[in-house]
Amino acid sequence: MAKNGNHYPAVQANALEPLCQEVQVDQPAGPSQPHAQATSTPPKPIQSWNPLSNLWAMISKPAALFALIIGIDKYKDAKLDDLGGAVADAKSMKSYLQTTLGVPESQIQTLYNSEATRDAIVDNIRALQTNPSIQKGDAILIFYAGHGGTGKAPAGWEAGGPEIQILLSHDALCKDKGNTIYGVPDRTMGSLLDQLSHEKGNNITVIFDCCHSGSLTRNERSHLVRGVNVAIEIPPNLDSDIWGGQRGTTIEPKFLKSGLSSHVLLAACGSQETAKENLNRTGGVFTTALLDTLVSVGVDKLTYTELIQRLPTLLQQNPQCEGNNRHRIIFDEKAPNQRRQLYVVREDEDGDYILEAGAAHGITQGATFDVYRNRDSAITESPLVKLKVLDSPDPFTTVLSGPRFSIEKQAFALQTGAGVEEDLIVHIAIDPIMESVFKALAEEIKANKSGQRQMRAVDDHEISMAHLDIAFENDKIVFNILNPLVTQHGLKRMSYQINPTIDEIRPVLCSAAHFYWHLHRAGRDTILQDAVKIEYTRLIELRPKIGDITVPIRMPQGPNLIQEGIVELVVKKGDMYGIKFTNTSDVDLYVSVFYFDNSDFSITSYYQPPIAAGKVDPPLLRHQSLTVGYGAGGGRPFKYSLPNGQDLDVGFVKIFISSEQVDLSAIPQASPFRRKRGVDESEDKPLGLWSTVLLTVVQRRNTPS
């Protein structure tokens, strides 16, 4: 806005983001580890005596971490090849927990070989749920090394395909009193983890060094692979006493491919790859690399995402990380506060510096980056050089320009400035108090050199350009919504009011800048919009009988609620909703789904695909479907609520579609306001395409007349 002919100075709003941060204080569970680049060489034997770590364990408070560690080399049934390094992996993981993290042995349960029967695995996971020593929010680790299996999906199991996945216990495929022992199917494991999360919180880490492809054919190479195809008929009601429990929750099969909210999964490989043991059969390739990286960097330094990206390259094996909470510090239920996202930079054959992120990631023309020699130096050292985006980025890569410097294999870039199109534009009511607050805020942010997005204030005649109107009423700052996609339904003001101080306005503007930029940016490739059919439906829970067992299954009911890009809902307690994506193209696709809440600037993740340092499994395969909130796609159904005294709310479901994997885990954010509310919870090279779809979700307390 302008007052007395003067415009407010441009305000850096994301330096607003760094300014909004609390100082990140690491809380190590044991002595911190020195920084080092992860390599493919095996770590020194973790079983060896470590006097410093053991001294720390003796004098410090025991780590609030509880573990179930399973390793199976010897299988009872002759059809299953014995392995050589699974028990060694399990013992190495136990030793790491004890000597490096200071976890008491009394908090670690192990099952090796003949101890790891199907009943023992299930009973010990259930024991975690009822263990009185485990407080809600304590870290829980479940580690499994052994054979994984793939079997035919039983009738009535919505598996998203013809097969299910199975952890093969020591006694799998054997007979007990005439009945076949089937191992632990994915549906059973998913239900056990959901029940554990309900009782003890979702600070749960699951690590599987196994695969779900392979062969029972015996040859020299098969002894190195931890996976088999299981040629047995699994009964439809297997474990219905577990997944058909009393709480009315339903966990569908293929939990390994679901939008996980109960736990974070680290898997040894992609769905079409094999998890291997090293050539001398003394350990798994994945577990060796994982422990090497954890020991080198320190568990208190890494998020799950960073851990998977730091793993050394494994031959024909791309470890996967999946889960809504993968941005958390490992074994820590609290997410780090706005940790900075680093992108890989390489030099191509023409000598151009190529950033491995593009328009689909939110990179824009005019953005600036500091470049560092490795990940750790981004924290401990000055940047090597500053580079800028001079031309429009490609969908998944960007050319950076600036001074020449030497890159060995790769470097890492941190964004320090944004393009003009990322500006937050606000209209501010004329008031002396407002002017003084925003001028002081502008000076404070101007002094911060690490800012990104700017904030621009506009006059009354330019209000149509603004994202937000900020006014001063009854000694409080109020926020008026200007988005016509919202106001046309009758919602024109946010319900929150704040005091006119820099400390209160700063985080709101940070969140608003982030919110509106990701809400409004859009892909231009309409070919993907046309290739994906989207259905947003209400869900019901059916309880059909299979034999004498009642089996709860969530199913869509009624028509597609999307009408010209709008979903109209009458909010009722208990109502559940889900989305189905159908890929009609010949290209495998990746989708990410977020809910943008206009009432409090929160952004909630509905679904994100897994991540990996290498190839990532595409969740939406060509000519197949993916469901979110029910069925094989997993994730919890969408539920909506209205605060007391509010009869209308409007939000957006935003869908990002791309032909390559795009990590959008930096998009979700909590509300900046103190009171919390809102939503419950191929062989052919793909085309370089990305697109977005925006659905307006109108929520009313009553049906409009």
XYZ file of C-alpha atoms in Angstrom:
705
model
C 0.000 0.000 0.000
C 1.017 3.610 -0.188
C 0.651 6.256 2.497
C 1.490 9.942 1.998
C 2.944 9.052 -1.371
C 5.461 6.583 0.091
C 5.472 2.832 -0.491
C 6.425 0.398 2.207
C 9.827 -1.143 1.522
C 9.936 -4.645 0.059
C 9.936 -7.140 2.902
C 11.878 -10.378 2.767
C 9.330 -12.981 3.759
C 11.269 -16.170 3.562
C 14.133 -15.057 5.455
C 10.937 -14.766 7.192
C 11.414 -18.556 7.118
C 14.856 -18.529 8.787
C 13.621 -15.804 11.136
C 10.666 -17.985 12.111
C 12.905 -20.839 13.126
C 13.757 -21.785 16.621
C 17.387 -22.692 17.075
C 17.820 -26.402 16.356
C 19.453 -28.039 19.360
C 20.578 -31.595 18.770
C 19.631 -34.050 21.497
C 21.909 -37.028 20.962
C 21.013 -40.337 22.510
C 24.731 -41.037 22.819
C 28.010 -39.279 22.046
C 27.884 -37.467 18.742
C 29.620 -39.031 15.785
C 32.192 -37.256 13.614
C 31.063 -36.102 10.197
C 32.281 -38.205 7.306
C 31.135 -38.968 3.795
C 29.390 -42.350 3.600
C 31.282 -44.851 1.497
C 30.660 -48.349 0.277
C 33.381 -49.842 2.476
C 32.016 -51.874 5.418
C 32.233 -50.294 8.871
C 34.579 -51.591 11.494
C 32.939 -54.435 13.429
C 30.385 -52.805 15.671
C 30.614 -55.726 18.074
C 34.012 -54.475 19.267
C 34.386 -52.754 22.656
C 33.841 -49.013 22.495
C 34.898 -47.570 25.891
C 33.578 -44.055 25.227
C 30.173 -45.284 24.100
C 29.871 -47.700 27.019
C 30.982 -45.013 29.463
C 28.296 -42.744 28.070
C 25.720 -45.518 28.424
C 26.711 -46.038 32.079
C 26.587 -42.410 33.190
C 23.716 -41.102 31.077
C 19.995 -41.703 31.209
C 19.053 -44.810 29.196
C 17.885 -43.980 25.678
C 14.099 -43.962 25.342
C 14.301 -46.500 22.535
C 12.894 -50.029 22.453
C 13.691 -52.544 19.743
C 12.591 -55.878 18.336
C 15.398 -57.314 16.204
C 14.812 -60.357 14.005
C 17.420 -62.254 11.976
C 16.820 -65.552 10.191
C 19.512 -67.535 8.377
C 18.162 -71.041 8.979
C 14.748 -72.013 7.630
C 12.927 -75.129 8.725
C 11.356 -75.904 5.348
C 13.778 -77.362 2.807
C 12.199 -75.308 -0.008
C 13.683 -72.116 1.475
C 17.383 -71.522 0.942
C 19.326 -70.771 4.085
C 21.024 -67.377 4.238
C 24.434 -66.490 5.620
C 24.346 -62.926 6.960
C 20.859 -62.171 8.298
C 21.639 -63.072 11.912
C 24.937 -61.185 11.639
C 22.987 -58.124 10.466
C 20.617 -58.444 13.417
C 23.494 -58.746 15.881
C 25.266 -55.756 14.327
C 22.094 -53.685 14.676
C 21.767 -54.714 18.328
C 25.403 -53.839 19.010
C 24.955 -50.450 17.334
C 21.988 -49.662 19.571
C 23.885 -50.674 22.712
C 27.379 -49.318 22.111
C 26.613 -46.217 20.051
C 23.186 -45.122 21.272
C 23.426 -46.449 24.816
C 20.231 -48.516 24.668
C 20.113 -50.984 27.601
C 19.941 -54.653 26.660
C 16.734 -54.921 28.675
C 15.048 -52.701 26.055
C 16.089 -54.906 23.119
C 14.300 -58.153 22.270
C 15.998 -60.457 19.749
C 14.692 -63.395 17.735
C 17.344 -65.403 15.897
C 16.736 -68.383 13.605
C 14.510 -70.979 15.340
C 13.362 -68.340 17.867
C 11.800 -66.308 15.035
C 8.674 -68.350 14.471
C 5.570 -66.734 13.101
C 3.862 -66.795 16.500
C 6.945 -65.337 18.203
C 7.159 -62.442 15.713
C 3.482 -61.559 16.132
C 3.548 -61.991 19.923
C 6.638 -59.816 20.345
C 5.169 -56.960 18.275
C 2.041 -57.171 20.419
C 4.238 -57.161 23.535
C 5.591 -53.758 22.498
C 2.016 -52.499 22.464
C 1.392 -53.580 26.054
C 4.864 -52.917 27.497
C 4.310 -50.510 30.447
C 7.917 -49.280 30.212
C 7.259 -47.777 26.774
C 5.723 -44.331 27.077
C 3.729 -42.773 24.247
C 6.215 -41.106 21.910
C 9.203 -43.296 22.855
C 11.191 -44.547 19.875
C 10.425 -48.091 18.729
C 12.532 -49.970 16.178
C 11.504 -53.175 14.401
C 14.361 -54.671 12.354
C 13.999 -57.734 10.133
C 16.701 -59.484 8.095
C 15.746 -62.643 6.270
C 13.610 -63.849 3.383
C 10.695 -61.834 2.100
C 8.061 -63.533 -0.014
C 5.426 -62.805 -2.624
C 2.206 -64.804 -2.787
C -1.132 -64.760 -4.560
C -3.589 -62.311 -3.011
C -6.482 -64.134 -1.284
C -10.037 -63.496 -2.418
C -11.434 -60.297 -0.937
C -8.069 -58.727 -0.180
C -7.888 -55.376 -1.963
C -4.189 -55.711 -2.712
C -3.967 -53.329 -5.669
C -2.735 -56.231 -7.772
C -2.583 -60.025 -7.897
C 0.059 -60.452 -5.167
C 0.678 -59.733 -1.499
C 3.958 -59.491 0.406
C 5.009 -61.768 3.257
C 7.768 -61.845 5.863
C 8.890 -65.462 6.001
C 9.314 -66.670 9.566
C 11.667 -69.531 10.482
C 8.765 -72.004 10.301
C 7.108 -70.567 7.163
C 5.641 -73.120 4.736
C 5.785 -75.851 7.402
C 2.772 -77.729 8.755
C 1.488 -77.440 12.314
C -1.273 -79.899 13.237
C -2.124 -80.177 9.564
C -2.275 -76.399 8.994
C 0.229 -74.474 6.859
C 2.242 -71.703 8.533
C 2.148 -68.744 6.150
C 4.602 -66.300 7.673
C 3.440 -62.742 8.359
C 1.500 -61.148 5.447
C 1.675 -57.428 4.794
C -1.938 -56.941 5.887
C -1.185 -58.511 9.252
C 2.008 -56.520 9.761
C 0.292 -53.296 8.784
C -2.472 -53.876 11.316
C -0.008 -54.721 14.085
C 1.911 -51.513 13.394
C -1.265 -49.429 13.310
C -2.353 -50.854 16.658
C 1.118 -50.270 18.103
C 1.036 -46.662 16.877
C -2.382 -46.154 18.458
C -1.058 -47.196 21.869
C 2.533 -45.905 21.829
C 2.596 -43.109 19.245
C 3.985 -43.033 15.710
C 7.683 -42.681 16.571
C 8.159 -46.123 15.002
C 10.951 -47.113 12.618
C 10.690 -50.296 10.561
C 13.785 -51.581 8.721
C 13.477 -54.537 6.344
C 16.572 -56.064 4.767
C 14.650 -58.448 2.546
C 12.869 -58.326 -0.781
C 9.650 -59.640 -2.240
C 10.869 -61.020 -5.531
C 13.035 -64.003 -6.274
C 12.777 -67.688 -7.075
C 12.755 -71.028 -5.342
C 15.071 -72.244 -8.120
C 18.362 -73.231 -6.548
C 21.523 -71.838 -8.083
C 24.693 -70.208 -6.872
C 23.356 -66.646 -7.064
C 20.048 -67.438 -5.317
C 21.907 -67.966 -2.051
C 22.709 -64.234 -2.056
C 19.092 -63.080 -2.515
C 16.681 -62.541 0.393
C 13.403 -63.179 -1.389
C 11.218 -65.966 -2.806
C 7.917 -66.479 -4.591
C 5.562 -68.476 -2.389
C 3.387 -71.010 -4.252
C 0.754 -71.516 -1.559
C -2.904 -70.618 -1.267
C -3.410 -68.176 1.601
C -6.874 -68.310 3.209
C -8.868 -65.050 2.998
C -9.550 -64.976 6.745
C -5.906 -65.404 7.802
C -5.241 -63.160 10.829
C -8.683 -61.579 10.681
C -8.534 -61.569 14.485
C -5.697 -59.030 14.079
C -6.780 -56.842 11.177
C -10.504 -57.146 11.934
C -10.183 -55.864 15.480
C -12.619 -54.111 17.774
C -11.539 -50.523 17.102
C -13.141 -50.465 13.662
C -9.890 -49.578 11.902
C -8.968 -51.292 8.686
C -5.456 -51.615 7.331
C -5.476 -52.793 3.758
C -2.816 -55.032 2.193
C 0.376 -53.817 0.564
C 1.252 -51.695 3.598
C 4.755 -51.390 2.163
C 3.323 -49.210 -0.603
C 0.895 -47.186 1.482
C 0.937 -43.582 2.579
C 2.297 -44.516 5.979
C 1.281 -42.522 9.049
C 1.957 -45.104 11.755
C 5.677 -45.570 11.048
C 8.609 -44.802 8.775
C 9.768 -47.678 6.587
C 13.327 -48.183 5.354
C 13.342 -51.003 2.781
C 16.423 -52.604 1.264
C 15.302 -52.255 -2.359
C 12.542 -51.397 -4.792
C 9.607 -53.688 -5.427
C 11.122 -55.170 -8.590
C 14.656 -55.495 -7.179
C 16.358 -58.029 -4.935
C 17.946 -57.480 -1.523
C 21.343 -59.138 -1.586
C 23.944 -60.441 0.817
C 27.584 -59.614 0.197
C 29.655 -62.181 -1.672
C 31.154 -63.770 1.446
C 27.641 -63.976 2.984
C 28.640 -62.202 6.187
C 25.940 -59.549 6.019
C 23.349 -57.798 3.895
C 24.513 -55.127 1.459
C 21.799 -52.756 2.701
C 22.327 -53.223 6.456
C 26.092 -52.829 6.048
C 25.665 -49.540 4.191
C 22.985 -48.348 6.609
C 25.066 -48.915 9.743
C 28.135 -47.473 8.052
C 26.240 -44.253 7.382
C 24.663 -44.059 10.846
C 28.023 -44.556 12.556
C 29.798 -42.086 10.268
C 27.324 -39.218 10.535
C 25.505 -39.754 13.828
C 21.850 -40.528 14.331
C 21.212 -37.138 15.921
C 22.290 -35.395 12.693
C 20.025 -37.104 10.176
C 16.431 -37.202 9.075
C 15.198 -40.413 7.481
C 15.205 -38.654 4.110
C 18.803 -37.536 4.533
C 19.837 -41.000 5.665
C 18.488 -42.714 2.566
C 20.065 -40.062 0.336
C 23.463 -40.471 2.006
C 23.682 -44.221 1.459
C 26.417 -45.270 -0.967
C 25.342 -46.536 -4.375
C 24.384 -50.214 -4.187
C 24.595 -52.423 -7.278
C 21.114 -53.011 -8.749
C 19.551 -52.167 -5.403
C 17.852 -48.855 -4.566
C 16.805 -48.631 -0.893
C 13.437 -46.913 -0.387
C 12.161 -44.636 2.400
C 8.458 -44.165 2.911
C 6.230 -42.601 5.524
C 4.530 -39.321 6.316
C 7.112 -38.675 9.065
C 10.266 -39.297 7.040
C 11.317 -35.668 7.567
C 11.842 -36.337 11.286
C 15.207 -36.849 12.935
C 15.815 -40.610 13.187
C 14.290 -42.127 16.352
C 12.876 -38.699 17.291
C 9.147 -37.956 17.263
C 9.743 -34.237 16.806
C 10.385 -32.858 13.362
C 13.367 -30.525 12.963
C 12.288 -26.940 12.520
C 12.396 -26.027 8.823
C 15.562 -27.958 8.031
C 17.148 -26.667 4.872
C 16.759 -28.627 1.641
C 19.911 -29.308 -0.338
C 19.955 -30.112 -4.063
C 22.663 -31.939 -6.002
C 24.675 -29.890 -8.542
C 26.694 -31.515 -11.341
C 28.731 -30.209 -14.265
C 27.588 -31.536 -17.649
C 29.611 -32.186 -20.800
C 29.117 -28.600 -21.977
C 30.472 -27.199 -18.716
C 27.067 -26.017 -17.464
C 26.217 -26.352 -13.786
C 23.044 -28.447 -13.589
C 20.860 -28.347 -10.481
C 18.929 -31.594 -10.015
C 15.671 -29.774 -9.323
C 13.433 -27.716 -11.561
C 10.051 -26.098 -11.980
C 8.272 -29.121 -10.529
C 10.222 -28.617 -7.282
C 9.318 -24.916 -7.167
C 12.548 -23.451 -8.616
C 11.992 -20.173 -10.480
C 13.886 -17.784 -12.715
C 15.874 -15.351 -10.567
C 16.436 -17.786 -7.697
C 19.919 -17.789 -6.138
C 21.899 -20.624 -4.552
C 24.943 -21.077 -2.336
C 26.987 -24.086 -3.444
C 28.917 -26.326 -1.021
C 31.344 -29.179 -1.635
C 29.271 -31.699 0.369
C 26.266 -31.941 2.672
C 28.153 -31.385 5.907
C 30.016 -28.309 4.698
C 26.667 -26.554 4.216
C 26.593 -26.314 8.014
C 30.278 -25.966 8.886
C 31.857 -24.035 5.982
C 31.389 -20.993 3.784
C 29.938 -21.617 0.301
C 32.262 -22.268 -2.599
C 30.335 -19.940 -4.891
C 27.000 -18.192 -5.387
C 25.016 -19.095 -8.521
C 21.794 -17.775 -10.049
C 18.988 -19.028 -12.288
C 18.993 -16.799 -15.372
C 16.569 -18.749 -17.583
C 13.306 -20.567 -16.934
C 14.000 -23.990 -15.369
C 13.152 -27.258 -17.070
C 10.646 -29.474 -15.215
C 13.274 -31.450 -13.273
C 16.600 -29.664 -13.835
C 17.873 -26.084 -13.809
C 20.941 -24.424 -15.309
C 22.817 -22.290 -12.752
C 25.022 -19.404 -13.847
C 27.894 -17.642 -12.110
C 31.650 -17.818 -11.447
C 33.527 -20.939 -12.520
C 34.546 -23.410 -9.829
C 35.676 -27.014 -9.648
C 33.232 -29.889 -9.063
C 34.669 -33.352 -8.541
C 31.619 -35.619 -8.804
C 28.863 -33.489 -7.349
C 28.261 -30.515 -5.082
C 25.231 -29.393 -3.072
C 23.206 -26.202 -3.427
C 21.115 -24.361 -0.830
C 18.548 -21.852 -2.073
C 19.152 -18.392 -0.614
C 16.956 -16.206 -2.803
C 13.753 -16.570 -4.793
C 12.401 -15.246 -8.060
C 9.887 -12.422 -8.267
C 6.985 -14.758 -8.990
C 7.359 -16.197 -5.471
C 6.637 -12.844 -3.788
C 3.908 -12.674 -1.173
C 1.699 -9.720 -2.127
C -0.392 -8.139 0.636
C -2.748 -5.215 0.940
C -2.380 -3.424 4.289
C -5.011 -1.106 5.742
C -3.856 2.435 6.428
C -3.165 2.775 10.140
C -0.211 4.311 12.032
C 0.271 1.225 14.206
C 0.281 -1.072 11.181
C 2.746 1.161 9.384
C 5.172 1.206 12.316
C 5.006 -2.596 12.756
C 5.616 -3.351 9.103
C 8.404 -0.808 8.739
C 10.189 -2.306 11.734
C 9.664 -5.772 10.328
C 11.035 -4.673 6.968
C 14.217 -3.360 8.582
C 14.670 -6.512 10.625
C 14.289 -8.772 7.613
C 16.432 -6.570 5.418
C 19.299 -7.155 7.851
C 18.944 -10.916 7.456
C 20.979 -12.004 4.436
C 19.642 -15.552 4.172
C 16.143 -14.596 3.079
C 14.264 -16.040 0.142
C 10.778 -14.836 -0.735
C 9.934 -11.152 -0.567
C 6.744 -9.512 0.572
C 5.310 -6.602 -1.395
C 2.543 -4.310 -0.203
C 0.120 -2.837 -2.768
C -2.309 0.102 -2.840
C -6.088 -0.059 -2.974
C -6.152 0.108 -6.766
C -3.885 -2.982 -6.961
C -5.716 -5.059 -4.371
C -6.737 -7.539 -7.073
C -3.078 -8.619 -7.221
C -2.826 -9.307 -3.497
C -2.905 -12.713 -1.851
C -4.015 -11.382 1.539
C -5.561 -8.290 3.102
C -4.253 -7.295 6.534
C -6.309 -4.906 8.670
C -6.315 -3.484 12.217
C -9.557 -3.772 14.178
C -10.224 -3.496 17.915
C -6.498 -3.428 18.711
C -5.919 -6.682 16.811
C -4.532 -7.604 13.412
C -7.056 -9.502 11.279
C -6.605 -11.331 7.975
C -9.103 -11.020 5.129
C -9.105 -13.680 2.406
C -8.907 -12.370 -1.154
C -8.771 -15.609 -3.154
C -11.939 -15.650 -5.322
C -11.957 -19.474 -5.277
C -12.640 -19.099 -1.537
C -14.669 -15.902 -1.259
C -17.233 -17.005 -3.870
C -18.412 -19.584 -1.348
C -18.845 -17.019 1.426
C -15.625 -17.378 3.444
C -13.916 -13.982 3.561
C -11.957 -13.801 6.824
C -9.657 -16.058 8.811
C -10.927 -16.719 12.314
C -7.615 -15.881 14.003
C -6.590 -12.478 15.371
C -3.130 -11.535 16.664
C -1.495 -8.669 18.503
C 0.216 -5.950 16.410
C 3.787 -7.017 17.229
C 6.665 -8.182 15.079
C 6.960 -11.470 16.983
C 3.365 -12.408 16.208
C 3.127 -11.151 12.620
C 6.456 -12.638 11.495
C 5.528 -16.372 11.619
C 2.144 -15.678 10.019
C 3.754 -13.963 7.038
C 6.333 -16.760 6.789
C 3.591 -19.322 6.570
C 1.485 -17.192 4.227
C 4.386 -16.793 1.787
C 5.008 -20.534 1.760
C 1.271 -21.326 1.583
C 0.356 -19.087 -1.347
C 3.435 -19.898 -3.417
C 2.841 -23.650 -3.370
C -0.922 -23.194 -3.692
C -0.693 -21.068 -6.835
C 2.256 -22.569 -8.720
C 1.069 -24.878 -11.477
C 2.432 -27.259 -14.070
C 1.705 -26.439 -17.677
C 1.573 -29.985 -19.074
C -2.153 -30.594 -19.470
C -1.382 -33.949 -21.090
C -0.925 -35.391 -17.581
C -4.172 -33.866 -16.347
C -5.960 -35.602 -19.206
C -4.103 -38.867 -18.541
C -5.199 -39.207 -14.908
C -8.818 -39.690 -13.909
C -9.524 -38.464 -10.352
C -12.439 -39.616 -8.190
C -13.165 -38.090 -4.778
C -15.714 -40.202 -2.932
C -17.288 -40.768 0.442
C -16.206 -44.026 2.097
C -18.249 -46.558 3.996
C -17.035 -49.491 6.062
C -18.536 -52.786 4.996
C -18.276 -55.865 7.188
C -18.875 -58.845 4.905
C -18.427 -62.401 6.169
C -15.816 -64.723 4.752
C -16.782 -68.088 6.167
C -17.550 -67.478 9.819
C -15.347 -64.373 10.058
C -16.530 -60.764 9.664
C -14.032 -58.787 7.560
C -14.166 -54.943 7.687
C -13.331 -53.293 4.359
C -13.523 -49.612 3.421
C -15.163 -48.995 0.060
C -16.249 -45.916 -1.898
C -19.960 -45.188 -1.862
C -21.913 -42.887 -4.104
C -20.880 -40.700 -7.017
C -17.676 -38.833 -7.714
C -18.023 -35.649 -5.635
C -15.864 -33.546 -7.964
C -18.066 -31.181 -9.958
C -16.157 -28.687 -12.125
C -13.190 -28.783 -9.751
C -15.284 -28.319 -6.586
C -16.117 -30.811 -3.828
C -19.150 -29.834 -1.689
C -19.376 -31.547 1.721
C -21.768 -31.362 4.638
C -19.542 -32.045 7.635
C -20.724 -34.932 9.787
C -18.801 -36.668 12.531
C -17.434 -39.980 11.347
C -17.711 -39.278 7.623
C -14.677 -40.483 5.687
C -13.417 -39.665 2.198
C -10.785 -40.968 -0.200
C -9.340 -40.367 -3.652
C -8.770 -42.778 -6.514
C -6.336 -42.018 -9.354
C -6.551 -43.982 -12.595
C -3.623 -43.705 -15.003
C -4.876 -44.059 -18.590
C -1.472 -43.323 -20.129
C 1.431 -45.522 -21.211
C 3.770 -43.822 -18.716
C 4.311 -44.687 -15.042
C 3.533 -41.628 -12.915
C 4.239 -40.138 -9.493
C 1.585 -38.280 -7.490
C 1.729 -36.220 -4.309
C -1.412 -34.957 -2.576
C -1.697 -32.110 -0.036
C -4.526 -30.305 1.742
C -4.208 -26.498 1.958
C -6.282 -25.018 4.788
C -7.195 -21.372 4.176
C -8.340 -20.978 7.771
C -4.914 -21.357 9.378
C -2.269 -21.641 6.574
C -1.527 -25.268 7.457
C -0.583 -27.717 4.697
C -1.238 -31.405 5.397
C 0.241 -34.305 3.440
C -2.423 -36.724 2.216
C 0.003 -38.833 0.200
C 3.633 -38.719 -0.933
C 5.526 -41.395 -2.881
C 8.624 -43.027 -1.406
C 12.076 -41.546 -1.832
C 15.417 -43.133 -2.626
C 18.932 -42.083 -3.497
C 18.486 -43.833 -6.858
C 15.433 -45.144 -8.684
C 12.109 -44.710 -6.882
C 9.196 -47.079 -7.408
C 6.398 -45.175 -9.227
C 3.151 -45.499 -7.243
C 0.781 -44.933 -10.200
C 1.677 -47.498 -12.838
C 0.534 -47.226 -16.438
C -3.105 -48.304 -16.929
C -3.475 -49.012 -13.201
C -5.019 -47.237 -10.226
C -3.891 -45.834 -6.889
C -6.257 -45.187 -3.998
C -5.463 -42.836 -1.132
C -7.381 -43.187 2.126
C -8.534 -46.734 1.442
C -7.595 -49.881 -0.470
C -4.077 -50.808 -1.531
C -2.822 -47.228 -1.618
C -3.225 -47.021 2.131
C -3.141 -43.918 4.271
C -5.884 -42.799 6.593
C -9.230 -41.571 5.215
C -9.785 -37.830 5.033
C -12.000 -36.433 7.779
C -13.170 -32.843 8.124
C -14.412 -30.798 11.074
C -15.645 -27.277 11.710
C -14.673 -25.290 14.835
C -17.381 -24.182 17.212
C -19.083 -21.080 15.908
C -17.890 -21.600 12.322
C -20.426 -22.899 9.788
C -18.256 -22.742 6.672
C -14.726 -23.617 5.694
C -12.967 -23.827 2.338
C -9.731 -25.632 1.608
C -7.908 -27.079 -1.364
C -6.725 -30.540 -2.270
C -3.702 -30.001 -4.514
C -2.338 -32.853 -6.588
C 1.128 -32.836 -8.146
C 1.567 -35.273 -11.049
C 4.903 -35.968 -12.729
C 6.667 -38.495 -14.931
C 9.697 -38.427 -12.628
C 9.926 -38.614 -8.847
C 9.829 -35.186 -7.177
C 10.509 -34.847 -3.445
C 7.907 -32.380 -2.176
C 8.351 -33.164 1.507
C 9.231 -29.502 2.177
C 5.671 -28.410 1.341
C 3.724 -29.476 4.494
C 3.710 -26.981 7.353
C 1.963 -26.505 10.668
C -0.284 -23.546 11.333
C 1.508 -20.422 12.643
C -1.386 -19.713 14.984
C -1.308 -20.972 18.550
C -4.651 -22.761 18.514
C -4.702 -25.896 16.405
C -7.574 -26.962 14.179
C -8.228 -28.238 10.684
C -8.160 -31.593 8.949
C -7.888 -34.960 10.693
C -6.129 -37.071 9.489
C 9.392 -49.065 -16.808
C 11.753 -49.823 -19.206
C 10.761 -46.885 -21.377
C 12.223 -43.560 -20.294
C 9.308 -41.390 -19.099
C 8.568 -38.040 -20.617
C 9.761 -34.942 -18.737
C 6.312 -33.752 -17.738
C 4.677 -32.376 -14.623
C 1.271 -30.951 -13.885
C -1.030 -29.973 -11.041
C -4.727 -30.326 -10.277
C -6.501 -28.117 -7.718
C -9.765 -29.205 -6.086
C -11.742 -26.755 -3.959
C -13.236 -28.487 -0.883
C -16.213 -26.556 0.512
C -17.247 -27.744 3.976
C -20.577 -26.653 5.447
C -22.315 -27.454 8.685
C -25.672 -27.670 6.929
C -26.853 -28.350 3.415
C -27.250 -24.996 1.592
C -30.832 -24.088 0.808
